Amino acid sequence: QSALTQPASVSGSPGQSITISCTGTSSDVGGYNYVSWYQQYPGKAPKFMIYEVSNRPSGVSNRFSGSKSGNTASLTISGLQAEDEADYFCSSYTSNNTLVFGGGTKLTVL
Amino acid sequence: QVQLVESGGGVVQPGMSLRLSCAASGFSFSNYAIHWVRQAPGKGLEWVAVISYDGSNKYYADSVKGRFTISRDNSKNTLYLQMNSLRPEDTAVYYCAREWQQRHYFDHWGQGTLVTVSS
């Protein structure tokens, strides 16, 4: 049950686009379309932003999008805004009927 | 509206036990799998355990297997996590989270309860 691999930090200027990667194995990310993404502000509970790789729940801005290629999933945020500054975590279902998270990525809006 | 409220956290010594609770309201609790997820101070999220809607299936992270037990009482709309043989590395905020329709993602989270294991 090794954690999925995410970059520790990414940054971008307002209006720009950034992409956060999430790399696993064929037993998790690559084997299932059950990758989800969560946004977390300091001291707050996580909030789900993307489910099943690329689906966006109602209420989440269409500036957030998800994709997957092989064992790597990605979250893209376009038109960066100051309010997007937060920690982002990916999660995947695994072949052991468990879930695994990525280590998290701190997004800084410059 | 959907609410999940954790309780039972606190400070305990290594080797001791603690039981967390998660009280659910605003939805049909008995229809959903519920998970425990934890977050050590300043660290990332770690999945801990899941229990199926009827309690018949339970799965655990390797880091807690054999020490933690997840259970639920659907008549009380409450989820539990019995934590035994606690270690300093179990120190974390523990969240309960609802899984949406067996789709392996969490659509609602509680606010968490802090467990500190220290002598």
PDB file of C-alpha atoms in Angstrom:
ATOM      1  CA  GLN A   1       0.000   0.000   0.000  1.00  0.00           C
ATOM      2  CA  SER A   2       2.540   2.584  -1.066  1.00  0.00           C
ATOM      3  CA  ALA A   3       1.243   6.122  -1.389  1.00  0.00           C
ATOM      4  CA  LEU A   4       0.652   7.490  -4.851  1.00  0.00           C
ATOM      5  CA  THR A   5       3.343   9.901  -6.003  1.00  0.00           C
ATOM      6  CA  GLN A   6       2.531  13.596  -6.308  1.00  0.00           C
ATOM      7  CA  PRO A   7       4.864  16.588  -6.595  1.00  0.00           C
ATOM      8  CA  ALA A   8       5.291  18.233  -3.218  1.00  0.00           C
ATOM      9  CA  SER A   9       4.534  21.664  -4.601  1.00  0.00           C
ATOM     10  CA  VAL A  10       3.476  23.515  -7.719  1.00  0.00           C
ATOM     11  CA  SER A  11       2.973  27.196  -8.346  1.00  0.00           C
ATOM     12  CA  GLY A  12       1.496  29.491 -10.923  1.00  0.00           C
ATOM     13  CA  SER A  13       0.413  33.055 -11.478  1.00  0.00           C
ATOM     14  CA  PRO A  14      -3.207  34.161 -11.581  1.00  0.00           C
ATOM     15  CA  GLY A  15      -4.781  33.280 -14.898  1.00  0.00           C
ATOM     16  CA  GLN A  16      -2.259  30.584 -15.716  1.00  0.00           C
ATOM     17  CA  SER A  17      -2.861  26.828 -15.808  1.00  0.00           C
ATOM     18  CA  ILE A  18      -1.146  24.218 -13.697  1.00  0.00           C
ATOM     19  CA  THR A  19      -1.197  20.436 -13.708  1.00  0.00           C
ATOM     20  CA  ILE A  20      -0.660  18.132 -10.746  1.00  0.00           C
ATOM     21  CA  SER A  21       0.357  14.565 -11.498  1.00  0.00           C
ATOM     22  CA  CYS A  22      -0.485  11.462  -9.479  1.00  0.00           C
ATOM     23  CA  THR A  23       1.478   8.321 -10.299  1.00  0.00           C
ATOM     24  CA  GLY A  24       0.614   4.854  -9.120  1.00  0.00           C
ATOM     25  CA  THR A  25       0.748   1.355 -10.503  1.00  0.00           C
ATOM     26  CA  SER A  26      -1.358  -1.003 -12.556  1.00  0.00           C
ATOM     27  CA  SER A  27      -2.861  -2.214  -9.263  1.00  0.00           C
ATOM     28  CA  ASP A  28      -4.402   1.138  -8.507  1.00  0.00           C
ATOM     29  CA  VAL A  29      -4.406   4.184 -10.812  1.00  0.00           C
ATOM     30  CA  GLY A  30      -3.736   2.215 -13.972  1.00  0.00           C
ATOM     31  CA  GLY A  31      -6.156  -0.572 -13.210  1.00  0.00           C
ATOM     32  CA  TYR A  32      -9.323   1.331 -12.370  1.00  0.00           C
ATOM     33  CA  ASN A  33     -11.138   4.516 -13.321  1.00  0.00           C
ATOM     34  CA  TYR A  34     -11.637   5.293  -9.654  1.00  0.00           C
ATOM     35  CA  VAL A  35      -9.251   8.196  -9.255  1.00  0.00           C
ATOM     36  CA  SER A  36     -10.524  11.149  -7.284  1.00  0.00           C
ATOM     37  CA  TRP A  37      -9.067  14.498  -6.282  1.00  0.00           C
ATOM     38  CA  TYR A  38      -9.557  16.502  -3.078  1.00  0.00           C
ATOM     39  CA  GLN A  39      -8.834  20.095  -2.152  1.00  0.00           C
ATOM     40  CA  GLN A  40      -7.928  20.937   1.430  1.00  0.00           C
ATOM     41  CA  TYR A  41      -7.455  24.292   3.100  1.00  0.00           C
ATOM     42  CA  PRO A  42      -5.402  24.484   6.309  1.00  0.00           C
ATOM     43  CA  GLY A  43      -7.342  23.241   9.301  1.00  0.00           C
ATOM     44  CA  LYS A  44     -10.301  22.160   7.187  1.00  0.00           C
ATOM     45  CA  ALA A  45     -11.662  18.839   6.007  1.00  0.00           C
ATOM     46  CA  PRO A  46     -10.959  17.847   2.409  1.00  0.00           C
ATOM     47  CA  LYS A  47     -13.490  18.587  -0.325  1.00  0.00           C
ATOM     48  CA  PHE A  48     -13.893  16.390  -3.364  1.00  0.00           C
ATOM     49  CA  MET A  49     -13.239  18.099  -6.666  1.00  0.00           C
ATOM     50  CA  ILE A  50     -13.006  15.301  -9.242  1.00  0.00           C
ATOM     51  CA  TYR A  51     -14.297  11.732  -9.177  1.00  0.00           C
ATOM     52  CA  GLU A  52     -13.839   8.746 -11.476  1.00  0.00           C
ATOM     53  CA  VAL A  53     -10.837  10.365 -13.154  1.00  0.00           C
ATOM     54  CA  SER A  54     -12.545  13.239 -14.918  1.00  0.00           C
ATOM     55  CA  ASN A  55     -16.015  13.867 -13.512  1.00  0.00           C
ATOM     56  CA  ARG A  56     -16.710  17.114 -11.759  1.00  0.00           C
ATOM     57  CA  PRO A  57     -19.432  17.309  -9.095  1.00  0.00           C
ATOM     58  CA  SER A  58     -21.974  20.079  -9.247  1.00  0.00           C
ATOM     59  CA  GLY A  59     -20.712  23.215  -7.631  1.00  0.00           C
ATOM     60  CA  VAL A  60     -17.084  22.699  -8.594  1.00  0.00           C
ATOM     61  CA  SER A  61     -15.735  25.193 -11.074  1.00  0.00           C
ATOM     62  CA  ASN A  62     -15.187  23.986 -14.631  1.00  0.00           C
ATOM     63  CA  ARG A  63     -11.669  25.364 -14.285  1.00  0.00           C
ATOM     64  CA  PHE A  64     -10.886  22.024 -12.620  1.00  0.00           C
ATOM     65  CA  SER A  65     -10.440  18.997 -14.857  1.00  0.00           C
ATOM     66  CA  GLY A  66      -8.995  15.517 -14.536  1.00  0.00           C
ATOM     67  CA  SER A  67      -7.479  12.956 -16.840  1.00  0.00           C
ATOM     68  CA  LYS A  68      -5.495   9.727 -16.813  1.00  0.00           C
ATOM     69  CA  SER A  69      -2.902   8.056 -18.973  1.00  0.00           C
ATOM     70  CA  GLY A  70      -1.598   4.663 -17.969  1.00  0.00           C
ATOM     71  CA  ASN A  71      -0.581   4.709 -14.312  1.00  0.00           C
ATOM     72  CA  THR A  72      -0.624   8.491 -14.026  1.00  0.00           C
ATOM     73  CA  ALA A  73      -3.613  10.683 -13.327  1.00  0.00           C
ATOM     74  CA  SER A  74      -3.590  14.459 -13.574  1.00  0.00           C
ATOM     75  CA  LEU A  75      -5.517  17.381 -12.188  1.00  0.00           C
ATOM     76  CA  THR A  76      -5.453  20.573 -14.233  1.00  0.00           C
ATOM     77  CA  ILE A  77      -6.565  23.921 -12.905  1.00  0.00           C
ATOM     78  CA  SER A  78      -6.974  26.595 -15.525  1.00  0.00           C
ATOM     79  CA  GLY A  79      -7.361  30.326 -15.003  1.00  0.00           C
ATOM     80  CA  LEU A  80      -5.693  30.161 -11.592  1.00  0.00           C
ATOM     81  CA  GLN A  81      -7.276  32.235  -8.879  1.00  0.00           C
ATOM     82  CA  ALA A  82      -6.000  33.169  -5.444  1.00  0.00           C
ATOM     83  CA  GLU A  83      -8.692  31.009  -3.847  1.00  0.00           C
ATOM     84  CA  ASP A  84      -7.207  27.921  -5.509  1.00  0.00           C
ATOM     85  CA  GLU A  85      -4.208  28.078  -3.195  1.00  0.00           C
ATOM     86  CA  ALA A  86      -4.572  24.907  -1.119  1.00  0.00           C
ATOM     87  CA  ASP A  87      -3.324  21.345  -0.766  1.00  0.00           C
ATOM     88  CA  TYR A  88      -4.498  18.800  -3.328  1.00  0.00           C
ATOM     89  CA  PHE A  89      -4.627  15.051  -2.857  1.00  0.00           C
ATOM     90  CA  CYS A  90      -5.349  12.287  -5.321  1.00  0.00           C
ATOM     91  CA  SER A  91      -6.868   8.962  -4.331  1.00  0.00           C
ATOM     92  CA  SER A  92      -7.341   5.648  -6.078  1.00  0.00           C
ATOM     93  CA  TYR A  93      -9.139   2.407  -5.479  1.00  0.00           C
ATOM     94  CA  THR A  94      -6.762  -0.575  -5.368  1.00  0.00           C
ATOM     95  CA  SER A  95      -6.825  -4.252  -6.229  1.00  0.00           C
ATOM     96  CA  ASN A  96      -6.867  -5.063  -2.503  1.00  0.00           C
ATOM     97  CA  ASN A  97     -10.295  -3.446  -2.081  1.00  0.00           C
ATOM     98  CA  THR A  98      -8.600  -0.588  -0.280  1.00  0.00           C
ATOM     99  CA  LEU A  99      -7.960   3.041  -1.134  1.00  0.00           C
ATOM    100  CA  VAL A 100      -4.660   4.869  -1.344  1.00  0.00           C
ATOM    101  CA  PHE A 101      -3.898   8.589  -1.317  1.00  0.00           C
ATOM    102  CA  GLY A 102      -1.125  10.564  -2.872  1.00  0.00           C
ATOM    103  CA  GLY A 103       1.291  12.424  -0.648  1.00  0.00           C
ATOM    104  CA  GLY A 104      -0.347  15.741  -1.478  1.00  0.00           C
ATOM    105  CA  THR A 105       0.648  18.806  -3.470  1.00  0.00           C
ATOM    106  CA  LYS A 106       0.778  22.331  -2.119  1.00  0.00           C
ATOM    107  CA  LEU A 107      -0.429  24.797  -4.738  1.00  0.00           C
ATOM    108  CA  THR A 108       0.870  28.332  -4.419  1.00  0.00           C
ATOM    109  CA  VAL A 109      -0.691  31.121  -6.448  1.00  0.00           C
ATOM    110  CA  LEU A 110       2.037  33.678  -6.961  1.00  0.00           C
TER     111      LEU A 110
ATOM    112  CA  GLN B   1     -28.125  18.113   5.050  1.00  0.00           C
ATOM    113  CA  VAL B   2     -25.511  15.385   5.333  1.00  0.00           C
ATOM    114  CA  GLN B   3     -23.519  15.609   8.545  1.00  0.00           C
ATOM    115  CA  LEU B   4     -20.746  13.472   9.944  1.00  0.00           C
ATOM    116  CA  VAL B   5     -19.516  14.340  13.416  1.00  0.00           C
ATOM    117  CA  GLU B   6     -16.510  12.593  14.916  1.00  0.00           C
ATOM    118  CA  SER B   7     -15.820  12.351  18.626  1.00  0.00           C
ATOM    119  CA  GLY B   8     -13.674  10.426  21.077  1.00  0.00           C
ATOM    120  CA  GLY B   9     -10.265  11.847  20.323  1.00  0.00           C
ATOM    121  CA  GLY B  10      -7.816  12.814  23.016  1.00  0.00           C
ATOM    122  CA  VAL B  11      -4.377  12.210  24.476  1.00  0.00           C
ATOM    123  CA  VAL B  12      -3.391   8.633  25.286  1.00  0.00           C
ATOM    124  CA  GLN B  13      -0.174   6.876  26.194  1.00  0.00           C
ATOM    125  CA  PRO B  14       1.514   4.418  23.845  1.00  0.00           C
ATOM    126  CA  GLY B  15       0.034   0.959  24.127  1.00  0.00           C
ATOM    127  CA  MET B  16      -3.332   2.217  25.298  1.00  0.00           C
ATOM    128  CA  SER B  17      -6.702   2.052  23.559  1.00  0.00           C
ATOM    129  CA  LEU B  18      -9.234   4.572  22.330  1.00  0.00           C
ATOM    130  CA  ARG B  19     -12.587   4.343  20.568  1.00  0.00           C
ATOM    131  CA  LEU B  20     -13.676   6.953  18.056  1.00  0.00           C
ATOM    132  CA  SER B  21     -17.269   7.542  17.015  1.00  0.00           C
ATOM    133  CA  CYS B  22     -18.787   9.149  13.952  1.00  0.00           C
ATOM    134  CA  ALA B  23     -22.419  10.209  14.237  1.00  0.00           C
ATOM    135  CA  ALA B  24     -24.230  10.506  10.921  1.00  0.00           C
ATOM    136  CA  SER B  25     -27.350  12.453  10.067  1.00  0.00           C
ATOM    137  CA  GLY B  26     -29.197  13.826   7.056  1.00  0.00           C
ATOM    138  CA  PHE B  27     -29.040  10.648   4.970  1.00  0.00           C
ATOM    139  CA  SER B  28     -29.837   6.938   5.077  1.00  0.00           C
ATOM    140  CA  PHE B  29     -26.749   5.815   6.956  1.00  0.00           C
ATOM    141  CA  SER B  30     -27.440   2.113   6.428  1.00  0.00           C
ATOM    142  CA  ASN B  31     -27.152   2.515   2.642  1.00  0.00           C
ATOM    143  CA  TYR B  32     -23.552   3.735   2.536  1.00  0.00           C
ATOM    144  CA  ALA B  33     -20.059   2.420   3.080  1.00  0.00           C
ATOM    145  CA  ILE B  34     -18.128   4.674   5.452  1.00  0.00           C
ATOM    146  CA  HIS B  35     -14.380   5.121   5.779  1.00  0.00           C
ATOM    147  CA  TRP B  36     -11.869   6.372   8.313  1.00  0.00           C
ATOM    148  CA  VAL B  37      -9.080   8.558   6.953  1.00  0.00           C
ATOM    149  CA  ARG B  38      -6.355  10.130   9.080  1.00  0.00           C
ATOM    150  CA  GLN B  39      -3.904  12.979   8.732  1.00  0.00           C
ATOM    151  CA  ALA B  40      -0.823  13.313  10.885  1.00  0.00           C
ATOM    152  CA  PRO B  41       0.107  16.898  11.815  1.00  0.00           C
ATOM    153  CA  GLY B  42       1.505  18.654   8.765  1.00  0.00           C
ATOM    154  CA  LYS B  43       1.285  15.489   6.678  1.00  0.00           C
ATOM    155  CA  GLY B  44      -0.901  14.058   3.962  1.00  0.00           C
ATOM    156  CA  LEU B  45      -4.045  11.992   4.055  1.00  0.00           C
ATOM    157  CA  GLU B  46      -3.816   8.295   4.888  1.00  0.00           C
ATOM    158  CA  TRP B  47      -6.673   5.890   4.284  1.00  0.00           C
ATOM    159  CA  VAL B  48      -7.324   3.762   7.377  1.00  0.00           C
ATOM    160  CA  ALA B  49     -10.328   1.493   6.976  1.00  0.00           C
ATOM    161  CA  VAL B  50     -13.715   0.982   5.342  1.00  0.00           C
ATOM    162  CA  ILE B  51     -16.872  -0.846   6.332  1.00  0.00           C
ATOM    163  CA  SER B  52     -19.634  -1.806   3.928  1.00  0.00           C
ATOM    164  CA  TYR B  53     -23.167  -0.507   4.309  1.00  0.00           C
ATOM    165  CA  ASP B  54     -24.282  -3.547   6.279  1.00  0.00           C
ATOM    166  CA  GLY B  55     -21.047  -4.199   8.154  1.00  0.00           C
ATOM    167  CA  SER B  56     -20.366  -7.462   6.360  1.00  0.00           C
ATOM    168  CA  ASN B  57     -17.143  -6.343   4.700  1.00  0.00           C
ATOM    169  CA  LYS B  58     -14.250  -4.532   6.336  1.00  0.00           C
ATOM    170  CA  TYR B  59     -10.841  -3.630   4.951  1.00  0.00           C
ATOM    171  CA  TYR B  60      -7.839  -2.049   6.636  1.00  0.00           C
ATOM    172  CA  ALA B  61      -4.578  -0.334   5.806  1.00  0.00           C
ATOM    173  CA  ASP B  62      -1.563  -2.490   6.566  1.00  0.00           C
ATOM    174  CA  SER B  63      -0.396   0.103   9.105  1.00  0.00           C
ATOM    175  CA  VAL B  64      -3.395  -0.550  11.370  1.00  0.00           C
ATOM    176  CA  LYS B  65      -4.359  -4.125  10.550  1.00  0.00           C
ATOM    177  CA  GLY B  66      -4.639  -6.241  13.672  1.00  0.00           C
ATOM    178  CA  ARG B  67      -4.755  -3.197  15.960  1.00  0.00           C
ATOM    179  CA  PHE B  68      -7.786  -1.219  14.746  1.00  0.00           C
ATOM    180  CA  THR B  69     -11.338  -2.460  14.283  1.00  0.00           C
ATOM    181  CA  ILE B  70     -14.016  -0.641  12.330  1.00  0.00           C
ATOM    182  CA  SER B  71     -17.662  -1.275  13.143  1.00  0.00           C
ATOM    183  CA  ARG B  72     -21.058   0.345  12.793  1.00  0.00           C
ATOM    184  CA  ASP B  73     -24.456   0.412  14.451  1.00  0.00           C
ATOM    185  CA  ASN B  74     -27.015   1.222  11.801  1.00  0.00           C
ATOM    186  CA  SER B  75     -29.753   1.513  14.416  1.00  0.00           C
ATOM    187  CA  LYS B  76     -27.794   4.406  15.950  1.00  0.00           C
ATOM    188  CA  ASN B  77     -26.462   5.869  12.684  1.00  0.00           C
ATOM    189  CA  THR B  78     -22.996   5.631  14.148  1.00  0.00           C
ATOM    190  CA  LEU B  79     -19.606   4.417  12.952  1.00  0.00           C
ATOM    191  CA  TYR B  80     -16.828   3.369  15.289  1.00  0.00           C
ATOM    192  CA  LEU B  81     -13.080   2.854  15.229  1.00  0.00           C
ATOM    193  CA  GLN B  82     -11.630   0.831  18.086  1.00  0.00           C
ATOM    194  CA  MET B  83      -7.926   1.578  18.272  1.00  0.00           C
ATOM    195  CA  ASN B  84      -5.727  -0.723  20.375  1.00  0.00           C
ATOM    196  CA  SER B  85      -1.989  -0.848  20.980  1.00  0.00           C
ATOM    197  CA  LEU B  86      -1.670   2.778  19.968  1.00  0.00           C
ATOM    198  CA  ARG B  87       1.689   4.055  18.777  1.00  0.00           C
ATOM    199  CA  PRO B  88       3.078   7.600  18.529  1.00  0.00           C
ATOM    200  CA  GLU B  89       2.802   7.328  14.737  1.00  0.00           C
ATOM    201  CA  ASP B  90      -0.978   6.960  15.103  1.00  0.00           C
ATOM    202  CA  THR B  91      -1.110  10.609  16.177  1.00  0.00           C
ATOM    203  CA  ALA B  92      -3.395  12.309  13.672  1.00  0.00           C
ATOM    204  CA  VAL B  93      -6.710  13.945  12.968  1.00  0.00           C
ATOM    205  CA  TYR B  94      -9.139  11.149  12.199  1.00  0.00           C
ATOM    206  CA  TYR B  95     -11.905  11.834   9.697  1.00  0.00           C
ATOM    207  CA  CYS B  96     -14.903   9.717   8.845  1.00  0.00           C
ATOM    208  CA  ALA B  97     -16.013  10.020   5.236  1.00  0.00           C
ATOM    209  CA  ARG B  98     -18.989   8.753   3.267  1.00  0.00           C
ATOM    210  CA  GLU B  99     -18.378   6.785   0.102  1.00  0.00           C
ATOM    211  CA  TRP B 100     -20.775   7.655  -2.679  1.00  0.00           C
ATOM    212  CA  GLN B 101     -22.696   4.733  -4.202  1.00  0.00           C
ATOM    213  CA  GLN B 102     -19.780   2.248  -4.119  1.00  0.00           C
ATOM    214  CA  ARG B 103     -17.860   4.516  -6.456  1.00  0.00           C
ATOM    215  CA  HIS B 104     -14.753   4.684  -4.238  1.00  0.00           C
ATOM    216  CA  TYR B 105     -14.705   8.394  -3.558  1.00  0.00           C
ATOM    217  CA  PHE B 106     -15.747  10.499  -0.589  1.00  0.00           C
ATOM    218  CA  ASP B 107     -18.524  12.986  -1.122  1.00  0.00           C
ATOM    219  CA  HIS B 108     -18.847  14.072   2.499  1.00  0.00           C
ATOM    220  CA  TRP B 109     -16.336  14.320   5.307  1.00  0.00           C
ATOM    221  CA  GLY B 110     -16.579  15.060   8.997  1.00  0.00           C
ATOM    222  CA  GLN B 111     -14.504  17.784  10.614  1.00  0.00           C
ATOM    223  CA  GLY B 112     -12.200  15.304  12.297  1.00  0.00           C
ATOM    224  CA  THR B 113     -11.120  14.430  15.826  1.00  0.00           C
ATOM    225  CA  LEU B 114      -7.525  14.671  17.031  1.00  0.00           C
ATOM    226  CA  VAL B 115      -5.823  11.658  18.549  1.00  0.00           C
ATOM    227  CA  THR B 116      -2.465  12.245  20.231  1.00  0.00           C
ATOM    228  CA  VAL B 117      -0.387   9.282  21.357  1.00  0.00           C
ATOM    229  CA  SER B 118       2.328  10.442  23.693  1.00  0.00           C
ATOM    230  CA  SER B 119       3.877   9.541  26.994  1.00  0.00           C
TER     231      SER B 119
END
